[in-house]
Tab-separated table of C-alpha atoms in Angstrom:
chain	number	residue	atom	x	y	z
A	13	MET	CA	12.066	12.636	68.757
A	14	VAL	CA	10.368	16.219	67.473
A	15	ASP	CA	10.983	17.239	70.690
A	16	GLN	CA	14.968	16.148	70.525
A	17	THR	CA	15.076	17.712	67.450
A	18	GLU	CA	13.656	21.253	68.531
A	19	ASN	CA	16.043	21.293	71.261
A	20	LEU	CA	19.024	20.635	68.777
A	21	LYS	CA	17.891	23.316	66.815
A	22	LYS	CA	18.117	25.713	70.010
A	23	VAL	CA	21.642	24.595	70.746
A	24	LEU	CA	22.645	25.098	66.793
A	25	ARG	CA	21.503	28.475	67.306
A	26	ASP	CA	22.422	29.079	70.700
A	27	PRO	CA	24.585	32.642	71.123
A	28	VAL	CA	27.186	30.921	72.933
A	29	CYS	CA	27.807	28.374	70.649
A	30	LEU	CA	27.871	30.329	67.662
A	31	GLY	CA	30.063	32.649	69.414
A	32	LYS	CA	32.703	29.657	70.435
A	33	LEU	CA	32.330	28.641	66.655
A	34	GLU	CA	33.306	32.178	64.924
A	35	ASP	CA	36.195	32.684	67.976
A	36	LEU	CA	37.531	29.339	66.437
A	37	ALA	CA	37.397	29.956	63.340
A	38	ARG	CA	39.065	33.517	63.699
A	39	LEU	CA	41.914	32.055	65.850
A	40	CYS	CA	42.482	28.910	62.844
A	41	ALA	CA	42.585	31.580	60.015
A	42	GLU	CA	45.315	33.787	62.367
A	43	SER	CA	47.378	30.590	62.787
A	44	GLU	CA	50.648	30.665	61.080
A	45	THR	CA	50.661	26.880	61.106
A	46	HIS	CA	46.644	26.357	60.014
A	47	GLY	CA	45.533	29.530	58.273
A	48	SER	CA	46.911	28.444	55.092
A	49	PHE	CA	44.849	25.332	55.153
A	50	GLN	CA	41.271	26.590	56.017
A	51	LEU	CA	38.868	25.931	53.206
A	52	ALA	CA	37.390	29.763	53.931
A	53	ALA	CA	40.548	30.874	52.687
A	54	PHE	CA	39.747	29.732	49.359
A	55	ASP	CA	36.614	31.885	48.625
A	56	ASP	CA	38.664	33.114	45.446
A	57	ASP	CA	38.405	31.572	41.822
A	58	THR	CA	41.804	33.196	40.935
A	59	LYS	CA	43.473	31.463	44.283
A	60	ILE	CA	41.740	28.393	43.482
A	61	GLN	CA	43.109	27.878	39.907
A	62	LYS	CA	46.575	29.411	40.864
A	63	LEU	CA	47.217	26.858	43.810
A	64	PHE	CA	45.181	23.687	43.096
A	65	LYS	CA	44.783	21.344	39.738
A	66	VAL	CA	42.973	18.037	39.372
A	67	LEU	CA	44.633	14.526	39.101
A	68	VAL	CA	42.609	11.858	37.338
A	69	GLY	CA	43.624	8.507	39.196
A	70	ARG	CA	42.762	5.208	38.932
A	71	GLU	CA	39.506	2.753	39.698
A	72	ASN	CA	37.113	6.141	38.828
A	73	TYR	CA	38.784	8.731	41.297
A	74	THR	CA	39.929	12.204	40.768
A	75	PHE	CA	41.612	14.243	43.313
A	76	LEU	CA	42.010	17.860	44.078
A	77	VAL	CA	45.534	18.256	44.550
A	78	TRP	CA	48.473	21.210	45.376
A	79	ARG	CA	49.873	22.238	41.979
A	80	ASP	CA	53.094	22.760	43.083
A	81	THR	CA	53.678	19.514	44.892
A	82	GLY	CA	51.100	17.073	43.365
A	83	GLU	CA	50.109	15.866	47.395
A	84	GLU	CA	46.452	15.789	47.805
A	85	VAL	CA	44.896	18.822	49.109
A	86	VAL	CA	43.587	18.711	53.089
A	87	LEU	CA	41.587	21.655	54.306
A	88	GLN	CA	40.360	22.377	57.755
A	89	VAL	CA	36.607	23.564	58.450
A	90	GLN	CA	34.785	24.212	61.872
A	91	GLY	CA	31.295	23.792	62.712
A	92	LEU	CA	28.715	22.659	65.217
A	93	LEU	CA	28.085	19.019	65.146
A	94	VAL	CA	24.715	18.370	63.483
A	95	ALA	CA	25.049	14.222	63.368
A	96	CYS	CA	27.388	11.826	63.248
A	97	SER	CA	27.665	7.946	62.868
A	98	LEU	CA	31.284	6.702	64.023
A	99	PRO	CA	32.710	3.689	65.453
A	100	PRO	CA	33.187	1.988	67.723
A	101	LEU	CA	31.465	-0.761	65.781
A	102	SER	CA	29.270	-2.936	68.138
A	103	SER	CA	28.157	-6.852	66.934
A	104	ARG	CA	24.995	-5.721	65.797
A	105	SER	CA	26.622	-3.678	63.363
A	106	LYS	CA	27.896	-6.401	61.331
A	107	PRO	CA	26.444	-6.108	57.443
A	108	PRO	CA	25.842	-8.847	54.805
A	109	ILE	CA	29.515	-9.656	53.577
A	110	LYS	CA	28.476	-8.406	50.256
A	111	CYS	CA	27.255	-4.730	51.327
A	112	ALA	CA	30.059	-4.136	53.947
A	113	HIS	CA	31.711	-1.852	51.150
A	114	ILE	CA	29.019	0.720	51.736
A	115	MET	CA	29.783	1.069	55.392
A	116	LYS	CA	30.926	4.587	56.514
A	117	GLN	CA	32.026	6.543	59.229
A	118	SER	CA	30.397	10.209	58.434
A	119	VAL	CA	29.802	13.636	60.325
A	120	MET	CA	27.454	16.559	59.385
A	121	ILE	CA	28.242	19.950	60.702
A	122	CYS	CA	26.584	23.500	60.598
A	123	GLY	CA	27.037	27.096	61.460
A	124	ASP	CA	23.915	28.670	60.920
A	125	ASP	CA	24.299	32.690	60.492
A	126	CYS	CA	28.161	32.643	61.314
A	127	LYS	CA	29.907	34.605	58.563
A	128	SER	CA	32.916	32.017	58.938
A	129	PHE	CA	30.588	29.402	57.982
A	130	HIS	CA	29.167	30.804	55.198
A	131	THR	CA	32.406	31.775	53.844
A	132	VAL	CA	33.315	27.843	54.095
A	133	LEU	CA	30.069	27.034	51.879
A	134	SER	CA	31.052	29.842	49.140
A	135	ALA	CA	34.437	28.489	49.022
A	136	LEU	CA	33.085	25.008	48.680
A	137	ARG	CA	30.935	25.666	45.840
A	138	ARG	CA	33.972	27.452	43.889
A	139	ILE	CA	36.144	24.357	44.485
A	140	GLN	CA	33.817	21.860	43.444
A	141	TYR	CA	33.844	22.878	40.066
A	142	VAL	CA	37.240	22.872	39.332
A	143	ASP	CA	36.745	20.738	36.366
A	144	GLU	CA	39.356	21.652	33.868
A	145	ASN	CA	40.322	17.914	32.889
A	146	PHE	CA	36.179	16.850	32.158
A	147	SER	CA	34.140	18.089	29.531
A	148	ILE	CA	31.623	20.572	29.932
A	149	GLY	CA	28.643	19.228	32.209
A	150	VAL	CA	30.183	15.988	33.414
A	151	VAL	CA	30.999	17.030	36.917
A	152	HIS	CA	27.910	17.001	39.385
A	153	GLY	CA	29.022	19.525	42.188
A	154	PHE	CA	28.858	18.673	45.884
A	155	GLU	CA	25.471	19.649	47.168
A	156	ILE	CA	25.056	21.639	50.332
A	157	SER	CA	22.279	19.586	52.298
A	158	ASN	CA	19.551	21.133	54.539
A	159	SER	CA	18.878	19.554	57.577
A	160	ALA	CA	16.340	20.852	60.099
A	161	GLY	CA	16.636	24.206	58.386
A	162	PHE	CA	20.379	24.697	58.564
A	163	ASN	CA	22.727	24.141	55.669
A	164	THR	CA	25.320	21.566	56.508
A	165	ILE	CA	28.353	20.004	55.283
A	166	MET	CA	28.969	16.370	55.717
A	167	ALA	CA	31.945	14.415	55.028
A	168	SER	CA	32.577	10.754	55.298
A	169	THR	CA	35.042	7.763	54.834
A	170	HIS	CA	34.706	3.998	54.260
A	171	LEU	CA	35.183	1.372	56.809
A	172	LEU	CA	36.828	-0.986	54.546
A	173	THR	CA	37.917	-1.180	50.887
A	174	PRO	CA	37.338	-3.781	48.592
A	175	VAL	CA	40.489	-6.317	48.261
A	176	GLU	CA	40.466	-5.619	44.289
A	177	SER	CA	41.326	-2.185	44.941
A	178	LYS	CA	44.949	-1.113	44.604
A	179	MET	CA	44.639	2.891	45.145
A	180	TRP	CA	45.949	2.614	48.605
A	181	SER	CA	48.301	0.442	50.663
A	182	SER	CA	46.747	-2.509	52.985
A	183	ILE	CA	47.220	-2.253	56.978
A	184	GLN	CA	48.213	-5.795	57.685
A	185	GLU	CA	47.565	-5.358	61.223
A	186	GLY	CA	44.133	-4.079	60.754
A	187	PRO	CA	41.850	-1.770	62.573
A	188	SER	CA	42.492	-0.582	65.833
A	189	MET	CA	40.726	-2.165	68.983
A	190	VAL	CA	39.188	1.389	69.627
A	191	ILE	CA	37.038	1.237	66.382
A	192	ASP	CA	36.440	-2.583	66.085
A	193	PRO	CA	36.691	-3.906	69.590
A	194	LYS	CA	33.928	-6.725	68.579
A	195	HIS	CA	36.297	-7.558	65.386
A	196	VAL	CA	33.340	-6.684	63.016
A	197	LEU	CA	35.750	-5.298	60.531
A	198	ARG	CA	38.497	-8.076	61.276
A	199	ASP	CA	36.146	-10.580	60.701
A	200	LEU	CA	34.978	-9.255	57.216
A	201	VAL	CA	38.594	-8.602	56.140
A	202	LYS	CA	38.951	-12.335	56.760
A	203	THR	CA	36.593	-13.633	54.057
A	204	GLY	CA	39.205	-12.222	52.007
A	205	ARG	CA	36.567	-9.587	50.065
A	206	TYR	CA	38.020	-6.387	51.835
A	207	GLN	CA	41.099	-4.977	53.100
A	208	PHE	CA	41.423	-2.206	55.486
A	209	THR	CA	43.735	0.780	54.299
A	210	GLU	CA	45.177	4.047	55.007
A	211	ASP	CA	42.285	5.464	53.172
A	212	ASN	CA	40.036	4.266	55.686
A	213	ILE	CA	41.772	5.608	58.899
A	214	VAL	CA	40.271	8.773	60.302
A	215	GLY	CA	41.981	10.454	63.067
A	216	TYR	CA	40.235	11.227	65.799
A	217	TRP	CA	41.392	13.901	68.024
A	218	GLU	CA	40.038	16.158	71.491
A	219	MET	CA	41.577	19.145	72.805
A	220	LEU	CA	42.426	19.148	76.421
A	221	PRO	CA	44.146	21.290	78.880
A	222	ASP	CA	48.012	20.313	78.997
A	223	ILE	CA	50.261	21.763	82.080
A	224	VAL	CA	53.726	22.247	80.921
A	225	GLU	CA	56.532	24.206	82.490
A	226	GLY	CA	57.617	27.525	81.193
A	227	ASN	CA	59.814	30.378	82.037
A	228	LEU	CA	57.088	31.812	84.338
A	229	GLY	CA	56.416	28.571	85.839
A	230	LEU	CA	53.452	26.047	85.228
A	231	CYS	CA	50.970	26.761	82.600
A	232	SER	CA	47.811	25.194	81.014
A	233	THR	CA	47.311	25.119	77.488
A	234	LEU	CA	45.149	22.924	74.928
A	235	ALA	CA	47.214	20.153	73.438
A	236	ALA	CA	45.433	17.767	70.664
A	237	THR	CA	45.008	14.348	72.437
A	238	GLU	CA	43.855	10.859	70.459
A	239	ALA	CA	40.367	10.483	71.281
A	240	ASN	CA	37.851	7.482	71.248
A	241	PRO	CA	35.098	8.283	68.251
A	242	GLY	CA	32.620	7.506	70.862
A	243	ILE	CA	33.169	10.867	72.617
A	244	PHE	CA	31.459	12.781	69.442
A	245	ARG	CA	28.045	14.523	70.364
A	246	PRO	CA	25.431	16.697	68.236
A	247	GLY	CA	25.813	20.198	70.011
A	248	GLN	CA	29.837	19.877	70.002
A	249	LEU	CA	32.224	22.484	68.436
A	250	VAL	CA	34.502	20.152	66.142
A	251	GLU	CA	36.797	20.562	63.316
A	252	MET	CA	37.157	18.383	60.249
A	253	SER	CA	39.930	17.966	58.031
A	254	ILE	CA	38.715	16.836	54.415
A	255	ASN	CA	39.679	15.968	51.003
A	256	ILE	CA	37.818	16.756	47.986
A	257	ARG	CA	37.178	14.266	45.366
A	258	ALA	CA	35.179	13.259	42.461
A	259	LEU	CA	34.277	9.766	41.990
A	260	GLN	CA	32.925	8.397	38.339
A	261	MET	CA	29.290	7.163	38.240
A	262	GLY	CA	28.032	6.479	35.332
A	263	SER	CA	28.553	8.712	32.873
A	264	LEU	CA	29.134	11.724	35.894
A	265	CYS	CA	31.373	12.984	38.386
A	266	ASN	CA	29.971	13.557	41.558
A	267	VAL	CA	32.018	15.265	43.693
A	268	VAL	CA	32.585	14.135	47.493
A	269	LEU	CA	33.844	15.377	50.651
A	270	HIS	CA	36.468	12.680	52.290
A	271	MET	CA	37.090	12.831	55.934
A	272	ASP	CA	40.578	12.706	57.295
A	273	SER	CA	40.077	13.584	60.778
A	274	LEU	CA	37.684	14.845	63.189
A	275	THR	CA	39.013	17.065	66.463
A	276	MET	CA	36.529	17.895	69.581
A	277	HIS	CA	37.286	21.403	70.582
A	278	ASP	CA	34.142	22.199	73.002
A	279	HIS	CA	31.582	20.181	74.318
A	280	TYR	CA	29.646	23.076	75.649
A	281	GLY	CA	26.701	22.603	73.378
A	282	ALA	CA	26.364	18.984	73.910
A	283	SER	CA	26.180	19.727	77.487
A	284	LEU	CA	23.335	22.072	76.919
A	285	LEU	CA	21.467	19.421	74.778
A	286	ALA	CA	21.837	16.950	77.529
A	287	ASN	CA	20.424	19.342	80.296
A	288	MET	CA	17.596	20.392	78.441
A	289	LYS	CA	14.149	18.740	79.456
A	290	PRO	CA	11.348	17.625	77.365
A	291	SER	CA	8.259	19.646	77.191
A	292	LYS	CA	5.295	19.065	79.930
A	293	SER	CA	3.292	17.170	77.192
A	294	VAL	CA	6.487	15.080	76.202
A	295	SER	CA	6.895	14.098	79.903
A	296	GLU	CA	3.513	13.124	80.346
A	297	LEU	CA	3.188	11.133	77.373
A	298	GLN	CA	6.530	9.248	78.685
A	299	ASP	CA	5.024	8.513	82.043
A	300	MET	CA	2.080	6.991	80.102
A	301	THR	CA	3.840	4.730	77.535
A	302	ILE	CA	7.509	4.062	79.220
A	303	THR	CA	6.209	3.168	82.903
A	304	PRO	CA	2.560	1.481	82.739
A	305	ARG	CA	1.598	0.132	85.656
A	306	LYS	CA	1.420	-3.468	86.259
A	307	CYS	CA	-1.556	-5.262	85.905
A	308	LYS	CA	-0.933	-8.106	88.698
A	309	VAL	CA	-2.962	-11.429	88.879
A	310	SER	CA	-2.946	-13.231	92.205
A	311	ILE	CA	-4.031	-16.510	92.866
A	312	ASP	CA	-7.358	-15.546	94.640
A	313	ASP	CA	-8.630	-14.113	90.811
A	314	ILE	CA	-8.991	-17.400	89.411
A	315	ILE	CA	-12.320	-18.278	89.103
A	316	VAL	CA	-12.287	-21.881	90.363
A	317	GLY	CA	-15.961	-22.103	89.275
A	318	ARG	CA	-15.051	-22.417	85.421
A	319	GLY	CA	-12.980	-25.588	86.010
A	320	VAL	CA	-9.453	-24.330	86.078
A	321	ARG	CA	-8.052	-26.114	89.240
A	322	ALA	CA	-10.432	-29.003	88.884
A	323	ARG	CA	-9.007	-30.066	85.483
A	324	MET	CA	-5.628	-29.473	86.448
A	325	GLN	CA	-6.138	-32.018	89.352
A	326	ASP	CA	-7.955	-34.556	86.910
A	327	MET	CA	-4.622	-33.952	84.468
A	328	SER	CA	-2.196	-37.349	84.691
A	329	ILE	CA	1.185	-37.657	83.370
A	330	GLY	CA	0.670	-41.245	82.841
A	331	GLU	CA	-2.485	-41.219	81.013
A	332	SER	CA	-0.503	-38.860	78.550
A	333	GLU	CA	1.976	-41.229	78.210
A	334	GLY	CA	-0.178	-44.284	77.257
A	335	GLY	CA	-2.914	-42.033	75.307
A	336	LYS	CA	-2.855	-39.422	72.270
A	337	VAL	CA	-0.236	-36.824	72.189
A	338	GLY	CA	-1.465	-33.951	74.116
A	339	GLU	CA	-4.922	-35.426	74.966
A	340	SER	CA	-4.738	-35.000	78.710
A	341	SER	CA	-3.174	-31.946	78.518
A	342	LYS	CA	-5.997	-30.028	77.237
A	343	MET	CA	-7.149	-26.957	79.346
A	344	VAL	CA	-10.474	-26.217	79.506
A	345	LEU	CA	-10.769	-22.616	81.233
């Protein structure tokens, strides 16, 4: 496990991986479609106050919304995948019925020393303190976590919603077979305690080459294709769409990041990690512990003189039927 962690650190600091991250962040920032929705674009207090406001909702939720439309803000952030807990769910994933509301799909990303990722962290620290609707000291800001020596951002989404909640519309057809092939979530919904709502949905995408016909003939472009969440691996270059919310817990409001979508842009880092060989000491240890020699015993190894065969010959089923239970089945070695 230690060896695997060290290899992941190497991948997350790999110049090629970090270069790909910087390039993607730059392209997104320059995009006419996506540029204005980049989290990094809001590393500015004046801009934040001008464009955002806080909407206090029901059931202890508070939302960051656009000041002009009142719609919930969805911002994009790019990074290298550090860890994830994603569907599809196996039959072994089924939790106790009373605890199903805590099940989440979550992702953690980092950017090491990339300038674009540090700008994202700075913007996030600014946005999380939009607390104009709260008394001073009520909002507990989102904490930038540190994992394996990296500043990381983690976002998550609940897999199910308690049936008492009226915040979001319930989806009658339930979760798709892609995320719930073993009907783990469907069975929990059938208990009457939970519902599958629009807020439980995460869009999973993969950027793949798409051959299109243009004025200059056939050309290849990248297109977002719906993906199975099982494709995501540490080291991949990904993009998250997130909502920034505050959840009332006791006397404090904790800022949380809700994951709206996850897109895989490049798997170079994951391939690099997969091809890394464990260190020699680890390999030797695995040879000793994972594939031990079999200790085989042949029939000739049985010591007849200790009475094993003789006692077996004396055993009689008829005797055990008439005698005490187990009396004739005693075996003296």
